[in-house]
């Protein structure tokens, strides 16, 4: 488009006199936010406006007379270069053909303070109008140009600002048109004095239909309905007319029609302070459609990236600002650290560190290292929201702008507690195991050379690390070049610095690979795994879809349904329908709310929605006079996305009835046991008094009549005293036995080492008397009642000494783990071995019964209640007790205790 005088479509200034046209030109020069300059035929500055002075940082006197290369970063003459940066000397030559051949160049300005500023230059020739005495030929007087600084750059600060220099108003119009700037001039009464052709194109107006009309009327009648969100822009524009305000910058969107395009415009208005239109204003419209579309694409790309990051649950991925405050938070971070997004955003990341790390300034040191080196890796204890700790592998990467300005940090954390615990227990063996079960990982630099390979990657890539390090990925696996998914993923990740991924079957290695690529400025980190098993399961699932209905129809004692994201049943079958007033056809194709009563629907809805969100849920409910338990499970596709849900409902009416009966029976048994326990306690306690009376009178007879008793009388009296003593011991044992449950201390973590040492002290005299040898391996930490466990040790060691036979007692105590002591439900087996007389296998069950003895009292003393007491104590701890023995080969008494729980 060309709007200079004489151009097709009418003169830019109309038929205005020279002084009026000059006034309009001066108004535009002082109004437009772009820099404007004029060069002579030798490419030297002869005029610059204030914006050029502000942008370069030089004074006007510094610039005038200087060659244009004075402010270009590479020192070359842009007028001798083409628009692509090549030195073909074509730009000025093309301009000489006429102003309609103006060109656009991208260049970098070197400012007075040493900075560089990217900008766009638009150039048009400054041509004299032909004069009669010149034979009708025009002559070149140099070049007119505009400079617009790119949006992410800042202008230099000028040390001097003066009025704009006058330049050719005819040539500047060409530059304005080529720069796609629409211009509207309003007089003091806000009537349209003039519009250029660009405005006609942008707003779909005709000059003849608007010039001389009030601009408010033009907006109301011709433009208001075409502004997208008109209440925002149109009302702002009209308000500025009413209150005489000027708009520095405002964005609007105008809808097109059959002849016009939709476009985004940037609007500005400035006052006219002198000349024919003094008191009026100039309105400028810049086409920013390309920029808005680019911003939209960028926002979409960022949204896709954010969605990918948020979907990663194995890693806590979040961003920090430059001061270390959390500005983003993915789903993995919420699961690993326990904070919801809304309660952590804006908080300082140091709260994830332990108190000792904070005291040692570890968070600040990590940020400083990441800032200096680009990234930092760290491992250590981190703190969750509930105060518990986990072992974390952390990578902090500094994020910078293109100009190197620090914008913040990307922090990736993985919960490695399980690995750390295994390392503590298995030491060097752990690395081999971990390399087998953890994700395969390798890293390449920006030339795709291997820089790191872990053990699992060696296994999957079928190459040892030494063969890979330093080699290029495409050289080791040349057929990858022909796999577009892989080639594009690596190059896209490196070029965009955004994570990418791919999944495919790789013939060379004969497995399905799932790879996630995380780029950095120095290369790409690749986490990948063999998903062949998953793909085979998926294929099997797809192949079995035809079997769904058959299986569902034969589902015993219940029903099976499939439902979609609209909560509409797509399948219903099962033998449970025989007990319901519904048929499968009553469900299929119906929303669940159309099938079930309101109360049942309210119970089912949260379960169904949880399944569609990827969670498994169960619920019990009553329907049609029956009781049911319903399990809802998500079904996912090959990408892990939930595409449907399945429910399995079982009729548990009979089971619930049996359960109620069982609970009643258990309650009755518990009540009976309680009464028996109370009876045993009362009986043993009440028998103490008459027993003390018998013992007292026996002692009195012995003191008073001992001299009068013959040998038989003394023997009878001795039997009576011995019987009373044994009865007292049995009553005391029975009393202790009855109090195991009611008089025990709380179950808590205890050290068996300490309890066993105390037991040895209690038996020290007897050990020395019998010359017994007692050895023990390391004993663990368990959950238990220290006093009762001490009773168990004392009884077992005493028995081992008592039944050692003719040899000196040899006793050994050890412990063996059953299940991981760190896992819920883990336990320890404690064993006491002796080399004594042993026990016949047929008699081994009797030794744990109350008052049962295998030897006569003449051979060994005792009440016959010790082992029964031990067994009851162990049962109180949730364990079991048994004996392994044979006559003459010693005995091993073993019992279990729950392992103490750790973090």
CSV table of N, CA, C and O in Angstrom, one decimal, residues 294-398:
chain,number,residue,atom,x,y,z
A,294,UNK,N,1.2,-15.6,17.9
A,294,UNK,CA,2.4,-16.2,18.5
A,294,UNK,C,2.3,-16.4,19.9
A,294,UNK,O,2.6,-17.4,20.5
A,295,UNK,N,1.7,-15.4,20.6
A,295,UNK,CA,1.5,-15.5,22.1
A,295,UNK,C,0.5,-16.6,22.4
A,295,UNK,O,0.7,-17.4,23.3
A,296,UNK,N,-0.6,-16.8,21.5
A,296,UNK,CA,-1.5,-17.9,21.8
A,296,UNK,C,-0.9,-19.2,21.6
A,296,UNK,O,-1.1,-20.1,22.4
A,297,UNK,N,0.0,-19.3,20.5
A,297,UNK,CA,0.6,-20.6,20.3
A,297,UNK,C,1.6,-20.9,21.5
A,297,UNK,O,1.7,-22.1,21.9
A,298,UNK,N,2.3,-19.9,22.0
A,298,UNK,CA,3.2,-20.1,23.1
A,298,UNK,C,2.4,-20.5,24.3
A,298,UNK,O,2.8,-21.4,25.0
A,299,UNK,N,1.3,-19.9,24.6
A,299,UNK,CA,0.5,-20.2,25.8
A,299,UNK,C,0.0,-21.7,25.6
A,299,UNK,O,0.0,-22.4,26.6
A,300,UNK,N,-0.4,-22.1,24.4
A,300,UNK,CA,-0.9,-23.4,24.2
A,300,UNK,C,0.2,-24.4,24.5
A,300,UNK,O,0.0,-25.5,25.1
A,301,UNK,N,1.4,-24.1,23.9
A,301,UNK,CA,2.6,-25.0,24.1
A,301,UNK,C,2.9,-25.1,25.6
A,301,UNK,O,3.2,-26.2,26.1
A,302,UNK,N,2.9,-23.9,26.3
A,302,UNK,CA,3.2,-23.9,27.7
A,302,UNK,C,2.2,-24.7,28.5
A,302,UNK,O,2.5,-25.4,29.5
A,303,UNK,N,0.9,-24.6,28.1
A,303,UNK,CA,-0.2,-25.4,28.7
A,303,UNK,C,0.0,-26.9,28.6
A,303,UNK,O,-0.2,-27.7,29.5
A,304,UNK,N,0.4,-27.3,27.3
A,304,UNK,CA,0.7,-28.7,27.1
A,304,UNK,C,1.9,-29.2,27.9
A,304,UNK,O,1.8,-30.3,28.5
A,305,UNK,N,2.9,-28.3,28.0
A,305,UNK,CA,4.0,-28.7,28.9
A,305,UNK,C,3.6,-28.8,30.3
A,305,UNK,O,4.0,-29.8,31.0
A,306,UNK,N,2.8,-27.9,30.8
A,306,UNK,CA,2.4,-27.9,32.2
A,306,UNK,C,1.6,-29.1,32.5
A,306,UNK,O,1.7,-29.7,33.5
A,307,UNK,N,0.7,-29.5,31.5
A,307,UNK,CA,-0.1,-30.7,31.7
A,307,UNK,C,0.8,-32.0,31.8
A,307,UNK,O,0.5,-32.9,32.6
A,308,UNK,N,1.8,-32.0,30.9
A,308,UNK,CA,2.8,-33.2,31.0
A,308,UNK,C,3.5,-33.2,32.3
A,308,UNK,O,3.5,-34.3,33.0
A,309,UNK,N,4.0,-32.1,32.8
A,309,UNK,CA,4.7,-32.1,34.1
A,309,UNK,C,3.7,-32.4,35.2
A,309,UNK,O,4.1,-33.2,36.1
A,310,UNK,N,2.5,-31.9,35.1
A,310,UNK,CA,1.5,-32.2,36.2
A,310,UNK,C,1.1,-33.7,36.2
A,310,UNK,O,0.8,-34.2,37.3
A,311,UNK,N,1.2,-34.4,35.1
A,311,UNK,CA,0.8,-35.8,35.0
A,311,UNK,C,1.9,-36.7,35.6
A,311,UNK,O,1.6,-37.8,35.9
A,312,UNK,N,3.1,-36.2,35.7
A,312,UNK,CA,4.2,-37.0,36.2
A,312,UNK,C,4.1,-37.2,37.7
A,312,UNK,O,4.2,-36.2,38.5
A,313,UNK,N,3.8,-38.4,38.2
A,313,UNK,CA,3.6,-38.6,39.6
A,313,UNK,C,4.8,-39.2,40.3
A,313,UNK,O,4.9,-39.1,41.5
A,314,UNK,N,5.8,-39.7,39.5
A,314,UNK,CA,6.9,-40.3,40.2
A,314,UNK,C,7.9,-39.2,40.6
A,314,UNK,O,8.8,-39.5,41.5
A,315,UNK,N,7.8,-38.0,40.1
A,315,UNK,CA,8.7,-36.9,40.4
A,315,UNK,C,7.9,-35.7,40.9
A,315,UNK,O,6.9,-35.4,40.4
A,316,UNK,N,8.5,-35.1,41.9
A,316,UNK,CA,8.0,-33.8,42.4
A,316,UNK,C,8.7,-32.7,41.5
A,316,UNK,O,9.9,-32.5,41.6
A,317,UNK,N,8.0,-32.1,40.6
A,317,UNK,CA,8.5,-31.1,39.6
A,317,UNK,C,7.9,-29.8,39.9
A,317,UNK,O,6.6,-29.7,39.8
A,318,UNK,N,8.6,-28.8,40.3
A,318,UNK,CA,8.1,-27.5,40.6
A,318,UNK,C,9.1,-26.4,40.3
A,318,UNK,O,10.3,-26.7,40.2
A,319,UNK,N,8.6,-25.2,40.1
A,319,UNK,CA,9.5,-24.1,39.8
A,319,UNK,C,9.6,-23.1,41.0
A,319,UNK,O,8.6,-23.0,41.8
A,320,UNK,N,10.7,-22.5,41.1
A,320,UNK,CA,11.0,-21.5,42.2
A,320,UNK,C,11.3,-20.2,41.5
A,320,UNK,O,11.8,-20.1,40.4
A,321,UNK,N,10.9,-19.1,42.1
A,321,UNK,CA,11.3,-17.8,41.6
A,321,UNK,C,12.8,-17.6,42.0
A,321,UNK,O,13.4,-18.4,42.6
A,322,UNK,N,13.3,-16.4,41.6
A,322,UNK,CA,14.8,-16.2,41.9
A,322,UNK,C,15.1,-16.1,43.3
A,322,UNK,O,16.3,-16.3,43.7
A,323,UNK,N,14.1,-15.9,44.2
A,323,UNK,CA,14.3,-15.8,45.7
A,323,UNK,C,14.1,-17.2,46.3
A,323,UNK,O,14.2,-17.3,47.5
A,324,UNK,N,13.6,-18.2,45.6
A,324,UNK,CA,13.4,-19.5,46.2
A,324,UNK,C,12.0,-19.8,46.6
A,324,UNK,O,11.7,-20.7,47.3
A,325,UNK,N,11.0,-19.0,46.2
A,325,UNK,CA,9.6,-19.2,46.5
A,325,UNK,C,9.0,-20.0,45.4
A,325,UNK,O,9.2,-19.9,44.2
A,326,UNK,N,8.0,-20.9,45.9
A,326,UNK,CA,7.4,-21.9,45.0
A,326,UNK,C,6.4,-21.1,44.1
A,326,UNK,O,5.5,-20.4,44.6
A,327,UNK,N,6.5,-21.3,42.7
A,327,UNK,CA,5.6,-20.7,41.8
A,327,UNK,C,4.8,-21.7,41.0
A,327,UNK,O,3.8,-21.3,40.3
A,328,UNK,N,5.2,-23.0,41.0
A,328,UNK,CA,4.4,-24.0,40.3
A,328,UNK,C,4.5,-25.3,41.1
A,328,UNK,O,5.5,-25.5,41.8
A,329,UNK,N,3.6,-26.2,41.0
A,329,UNK,CA,3.5,-27.4,41.8
A,329,UNK,C,2.8,-28.5,41.1
A,329,UNK,O,1.6,-28.4,40.8
A,330,UNK,N,3.5,-29.6,40.7
A,330,UNK,CA,2.8,-30.7,40.0
A,330,UNK,C,2.2,-31.7,40.9
A,330,UNK,O,2.4,-31.7,42.1
A,331,UNK,N,1.5,-32.7,40.3
A,331,UNK,CA,0.8,-33.7,41.1
A,331,UNK,C,1.8,-34.6,41.8
A,331,UNK,O,1.5,-35.0,43.0
A,332,UNK,N,2.9,-34.9,41.2
A,332,UNK,CA,3.9,-35.7,41.9
A,332,UNK,C,4.4,-35.0,43.2
A,332,UNK,O,4.7,-35.6,44.2
A,333,UNK,N,4.6,-33.6,43.1
A,333,UNK,CA,5.1,-32.9,44.3
A,333,UNK,C,4.0,-33.0,45.4
A,333,UNK,O,4.4,-33.1,46.6
A,334,UNK,N,2.7,-32.9,45.1
A,334,UNK,CA,1.7,-33.0,46.1
A,334,UNK,C,1.7,-34.4,46.7
A,334,UNK,O,1.6,-34.5,47.9
A,335,UNK,N,1.9,-35.5,45.9
A,335,UNK,CA,2.0,-36.8,46.5
A,335,UNK,C,3.2,-37.1,47.3
A,335,UNK,O,3.1,-37.6,48.4
A,336,UNK,N,4.4,-36.6,46.9
A,336,UNK,CA,5.6,-36.9,47.6
A,336,UNK,C,5.7,-36.1,48.8
A,336,UNK,O,6.1,-36.5,49.9
A,337,UNK,N,5.4,-34.8,48.7
A,337,UNK,CA,5.7,-33.8,49.8
A,337,UNK,C,4.4,-33.6,50.7
A,337,UNK,O,4.6,-33.0,51.8
A,338,UNK,N,3.2,-33.9,50.2
A,338,UNK,CA,2.1,-33.8,51.0
A,338,UNK,C,1.4,-32.5,51.1
A,338,UNK,O,0.5,-32.3,51.9
A,339,UNK,N,1.9,-31.5,50.3
A,339,UNK,CA,1.3,-30.2,50.3
A,339,UNK,C,0.3,-30.1,49.1
A,339,UNK,O,0.7,-30.4,48.0
A,340,UNK,N,-0.9,-29.5,49.3
A,340,UNK,CA,-1.7,-29.2,48.2
A,340,UNK,C,-1.2,-27.9,47.5
A,340,UNK,O,-0.5,-27.1,48.2
A,341,UNK,N,-1.5,-27.7,46.2
A,341,UNK,CA,-0.9,-26.6,45.5
A,341,UNK,C,-1.2,-25.3,46.2
A,341,UNK,O,-0.4,-24.4,46.3
A,342,UNK,N,-2.5,-25.1,46.6
A,342,UNK,CA,-2.9,-23.8,47.1
A,342,UNK,C,-2.2,-23.5,48.5
A,342,UNK,O,-2.1,-22.3,48.8
A,343,UNK,N,-1.8,-24.4,49.2
A,343,UNK,CA,-1.2,-24.1,50.5
A,343,UNK,C,0.3,-24.0,50.4
A,343,UNK,O,1.0,-23.6,51.4
A,344,UNK,N,1.0,-24.2,49.3
A,344,UNK,CA,2.4,-24.1,49.2
A,344,UNK,C,2.9,-23.0,48.3
A,344,UNK,O,4.0,-22.5,48.4
A,345,UNK,N,2.0,-22.6,47.3
A,345,UNK,CA,2.5,-21.6,46.4
A,345,UNK,C,2.8,-20.3,47.1
A,345,UNK,O,2.1,-19.9,48.0
A,346,UNK,N,4.0,-19.7,46.8
A,346,UNK,CA,4.4,-18.5,47.5
A,346,UNK,C,5.3,-18.8,48.7
A,346,UNK,O,5.9,-17.9,49.2
A,347,UNK,N,5.3,-20.1,49.2
A,347,UNK,CA,6.2,-20.4,50.3
A,347,UNK,C,7.6,-20.6,49.9
A,347,UNK,O,7.9,-21.1,48.8
A,348,UNK,N,8.6,-20.4,50.8
A,348,UNK,CA,10.0,-20.6,50.5
A,348,UNK,C,10.3,-22.1,50.6
A,348,UNK,O,9.8,-22.8,51.4
A,349,UNK,N,11.1,-22.5,49.6
A,349,UNK,CA,11.3,-24.0,49.5
A,349,UNK,C,12.2,-24.6,50.6
A,349,UNK,O,12.3,-25.8,50.8
A,350,UNK,N,12.8,-23.7,51.4
A,350,UNK,CA,13.6,-24.2,52.5
A,350,UNK,C,12.8,-25.0,53.6
A,350,UNK,O,13.4,-25.8,54.3
A,351,UNK,N,11.5,-24.8,53.6
A,351,UNK,CA,10.7,-25.6,54.5
A,351,UNK,C,10.7,-27.1,54.3
A,351,UNK,O,10.3,-27.9,55.1
A,352,UNK,N,11.1,-27.5,53.1
A,352,UNK,CA,11.2,-28.9,52.8
A,352,UNK,C,12.5,-29.6,53.4
A,352,UNK,O,12.7,-30.8,53.4
A,353,UNK,N,13.4,-28.7,53.8
A,353,UNK,CA,14.7,-29.2,54.4
A,353,UNK,C,14.6,-29.5,55.9
A,353,UNK,O,13.7,-28.9,56.6
A,354,UNK,N,15.5,-30.3,56.4
A,354,UNK,CA,15.5,-30.6,57.8
A,354,UNK,C,16.0,-29.4,58.6
A,354,UNK,O,16.6,-28.5,58.0
A,355,UNK,N,15.7,-29.4,59.8
A,355,UNK,CA,16.2,-28.2,60.6
A,355,UNK,C,17.7,-28.1,60.6
A,355,UNK,O,18.2,-27.0,60.5
A,356,UNK,N,18.4,-29.2,60.7
A,356,UNK,CA,19.9,-29.1,60.7
A,356,UNK,C,20.4,-28.6,59.3
A,356,UNK,O,21.3,-27.8,59.3
A,357,UNK,N,19.7,-29.0,58.2
A,357,UNK,CA,20.2,-28.5,56.9
A,357,UNK,C,19.9,-27.0,56.8
A,357,UNK,O,20.7,-26.2,56.2
A,358,UNK,N,18.8,-26.5,57.3
A,358,UNK,CA,18.5,-25.1,57.3
A,358,UNK,C,19.5,-24.3,58.1
A,358,UNK,O,20.0,-23.2,57.7
A,359,UNK,N,19.9,-24.9,59.3
A,359,UNK,CA,20.9,-24.2,60.1
A,359,UNK,C,22.2,-24.1,59.4
A,359,UNK,O,23.0,-23.2,59.6
A,360,UNK,N,22.5,-25.1,58.6
A,360,UNK,CA,23.8,-25.1,57.8
A,360,UNK,C,23.7,-24.4,56.5
A,360,UNK,O,24.6,-24.5,55.7
A,361,UNK,N,22.5,-23.7,56.2
A,361,UNK,CA,22.3,-22.9,55.0
A,361,UNK,C,22.4,-23.8,53.7
A,361,UNK,O,22.8,-23.3,52.7
A,362,UNK,N,22.0,-25.1,53.9
A,362,UNK,CA,22.0,-25.9,52.7
A,362,UNK,C,21.1,-25.4,51.6
A,362,UNK,O,21.5,-25.4,50.4
A,363,UNK,N,19.9,-25.0,51.8
A,363,UNK,CA,19.0,-24.5,50.7
A,363,UNK,C,19.7,-23.4,50.0
A,363,UNK,O,19.7,-23.3,48.7
A,364,UNK,N,20.2,-22.4,50.7
A,364,UNK,CA,20.8,-21.2,50.0
A,364,UNK,C,22.0,-21.6,49.2
A,364,UNK,O,22.3,-21.1,48.1
A,365,UNK,N,22.8,-22.5,49.8
A,365,UNK,CA,24.0,-23.0,49.1
A,365,UNK,C,23.7,-23.7,47.8
A,365,UNK,O,24.3,-23.5,46.8
A,366,UNK,N,22.6,-24.5,47.8
A,366,UNK,CA,22.2,-25.2,46.6
A,366,UNK,C,21.8,-24.2,45.5
A,366,UNK,O,22.1,-24.4,44.4
A,367,UNK,N,21.0,-23.2,45.9
A,367,UNK,CA,20.6,-22.2,44.9
A,367,UNK,C,21.9,-21.5,44.4
A,367,UNK,O,21.9,-21.2,43.1
A,368,UNK,N,22.8,-21.1,45.2
A,368,UNK,CA,24.0,-20.4,44.7
A,368,UNK,C,24.8,-21.3,43.8
A,368,UNK,O,25.3,-20.8,42.7
A,369,UNK,N,24.9,-22.6,44.1
A,369,UNK,CA,25.6,-23.5,43.2
A,369,UNK,C,24.9,-23.7,41.9
A,369,UNK,O,25.6,-23.7,40.8
A,370,UNK,N,23.6,-23.8,41.9
A,370,UNK,CA,22.8,-23.9,40.7
A,370,UNK,C,23.0,-22.7,39.8
A,370,UNK,O,23.1,-22.7,38.6
A,371,UNK,N,23.0,-21.5,40.5
A,371,UNK,CA,23.1,-20.2,39.8
A,371,UNK,C,24.5,-20.2,39.1
A,371,UNK,O,24.6,-19.7,37.9
A,372,UNK,N,25.6,-20.6,39.8
A,372,UNK,CA,26.9,-20.5,39.3
A,372,UNK,C,27.2,-21.6,38.2
A,372,UNK,O,27.8,-21.3,37.2
A,373,UNK,N,26.7,-22.8,38.4
A,373,UNK,CA,27.1,-23.9,37.6
A,373,UNK,C,26.0,-24.3,36.6
A,373,UNK,O,26.2,-25.2,35.8
A,374,UNK,N,24.8,-23.8,36.7
A,374,UNK,CA,23.7,-24.1,35.9
A,374,UNK,C,22.8,-25.1,36.5
A,374,UNK,O,21.6,-25.1,36.3
A,375,UNK,N,23.3,-26.0,37.3
A,375,UNK,CA,22.4,-27.0,38.1
A,375,UNK,C,23.2,-27.6,39.2
A,375,UNK,O,24.5,-27.5,39.3
A,376,UNK,N,22.5,-28.2,40.1
A,376,UNK,CA,23.2,-28.9,41.3
A,376,UNK,C,22.3,-30.1,41.6
A,376,UNK,O,21.1,-30.1,41.5
A,377,UNK,N,23.0,-31.2,41.9
A,377,UNK,CA,22.3,-32.4,42.3
A,377,UNK,C,22.6,-32.6,43.8
A,377,UNK,O,23.7,-32.4,44.3
A,378,UNK,N,21.7,-33.1,44.5
A,378,UNK,CA,21.8,-33.3,46.0
A,378,UNK,C,21.0,-34.5,46.4
A,378,UNK,O,19.9,-34.8,45.8
A,379,UNK,N,21.4,-35.2,47.5
A,379,UNK,CA,20.6,-36.2,48.1
A,379,UNK,C,20.7,-36.0,49.6
A,379,UNK,O,21.7,-35.6,50.2
A,380,UNK,N,19.5,-36.2,50.3
A,380,UNK,CA,19.5,-36.1,51.7
A,380,UNK,C,18.1,-36.2,52.2
A,380,UNK,O,17.1,-36.4,51.4
A,381,UNK,N,17.9,-36.1,53.5
A,381,UNK,CA,16.6,-36.1,54.1
A,381,UNK,C,15.8,-34.9,53.8
A,381,UNK,O,16.3,-33.8,53.9
A,382,UNK,N,14.5,-35.0,53.4
A,382,UNK,CA,13.6,-33.9,53.3
A,382,UNK,C,12.4,-34.1,54.1
A,382,UNK,O,12.1,-35.3,54.5
A,383,UNK,N,11.7,-33.1,54.4
A,383,UNK,CA,10.6,-33.1,55.3
A,383,UNK,C,9.2,-33.0,54.6
A,383,UNK,O,9.0,-32.1,53.8
A,384,UNK,N,8.3,-33.9,54.9
A,384,UNK,CA,6.9,-33.8,54.3
A,384,UNK,C,6.1,-32.9,55.2
A,384,UNK,O,6.5,-32.4,56.3
A,385,UNK,N,4.9,-32.6,54.7
A,385,UNK,CA,3.9,-31.7,55.4
A,385,UNK,C,3.6,-32.2,56.7
A,385,UNK,O,3.4,-31.5,57.7
A,386,UNK,N,3.5,-33.6,56.9
A,386,UNK,CA,3.1,-34.1,58.2
A,386,UNK,C,4.2,-34.3,59.1
A,386,UNK,O,4.1,-34.9,60.2
A,387,UNK,N,5.4,-33.8,58.8
A,387,UNK,CA,6.6,-33.9,59.6
A,387,UNK,C,7.5,-35.1,59.4
A,387,UNK,O,8.6,-35.2,60.0
A,388,UNK,N,7.0,-36.1,58.7
A,388,UNK,CA,7.8,-37.3,58.4
A,388,UNK,C,8.9,-36.9,57.4
A,388,UNK,O,8.8,-35.9,56.7
A,389,UNK,N,9.9,-37.8,57.4
A,389,UNK,CA,11.1,-37.5,56.5
A,389,UNK,C,11.2,-38.6,55.4
A,389,UNK,O,10.7,-39.7,55.6
A,390,UNK,N,11.8,-38.2,54.3
A,390,UNK,CA,12.0,-39.2,53.2
A,390,UNK,C,13.4,-38.8,52.6
A,390,UNK,O,13.8,-37.6,52.6
A,391,UNK,N,14.0,-39.8,52.1
A,391,UNK,CA,15.3,-39.6,51.4
A,391,UNK,C,15.1,-39.2,50.0
A,391,UNK,O,14.4,-39.9,49.2
A,392,UNK,N,15.6,-38.0,49.6
A,392,UNK,CA,15.3,-37.4,48.3
A,392,UNK,C,16.5,-37.3,47.4
A,392,UNK,O,17.6,-37.0,47.9
A,393,UNK,N,16.3,-37.5,46.1
A,393,UNK,CA,17.2,-37.2,45.1
A,393,UNK,C,16.7,-36.0,44.4
A,393,UNK,O,15.6,-35.9,43.9
A,394,UNK,N,17.5,-34.9,44.5
A,394,UNK,CA,17.1,-33.6,44.1
A,394,UNK,C,18.0,-33.0,43.0
A,394,UNK,O,19.2,-33.1,43.1
A,395,UNK,N,17.4,-32.4,42.0
A,395,UNK,CA,18.1,-31.7,40.9
A,395,UNK,C,17.5,-30.3,40.9
A,395,UNK,O,16.3,-30.1,40.7
A,396,UNK,N,18.4,-29.3,41.0
A,396,UNK,CA,17.9,-27.9,40.9
A,396,UNK,C,18.6,-27.3,39.7
A,396,UNK,O,19.9,-27.3,39.6
A,397,UNK,N,17.9,-26.8,38.8
A,397,UNK,CA,18.4,-26.2,37.5
A,397,UNK,C,18.0,-24.7,37.4
A,397,UNK,O,16.9,-24.4,37.6
A,398,UNK,N,19.0,-23.9,37.2
A,398,UNK,CA,18.7,-22.4,37.0
A,398,UNK,C,18.1,-22.2,35.7
A,398,UNK,O,18.4,-22.8,34.7
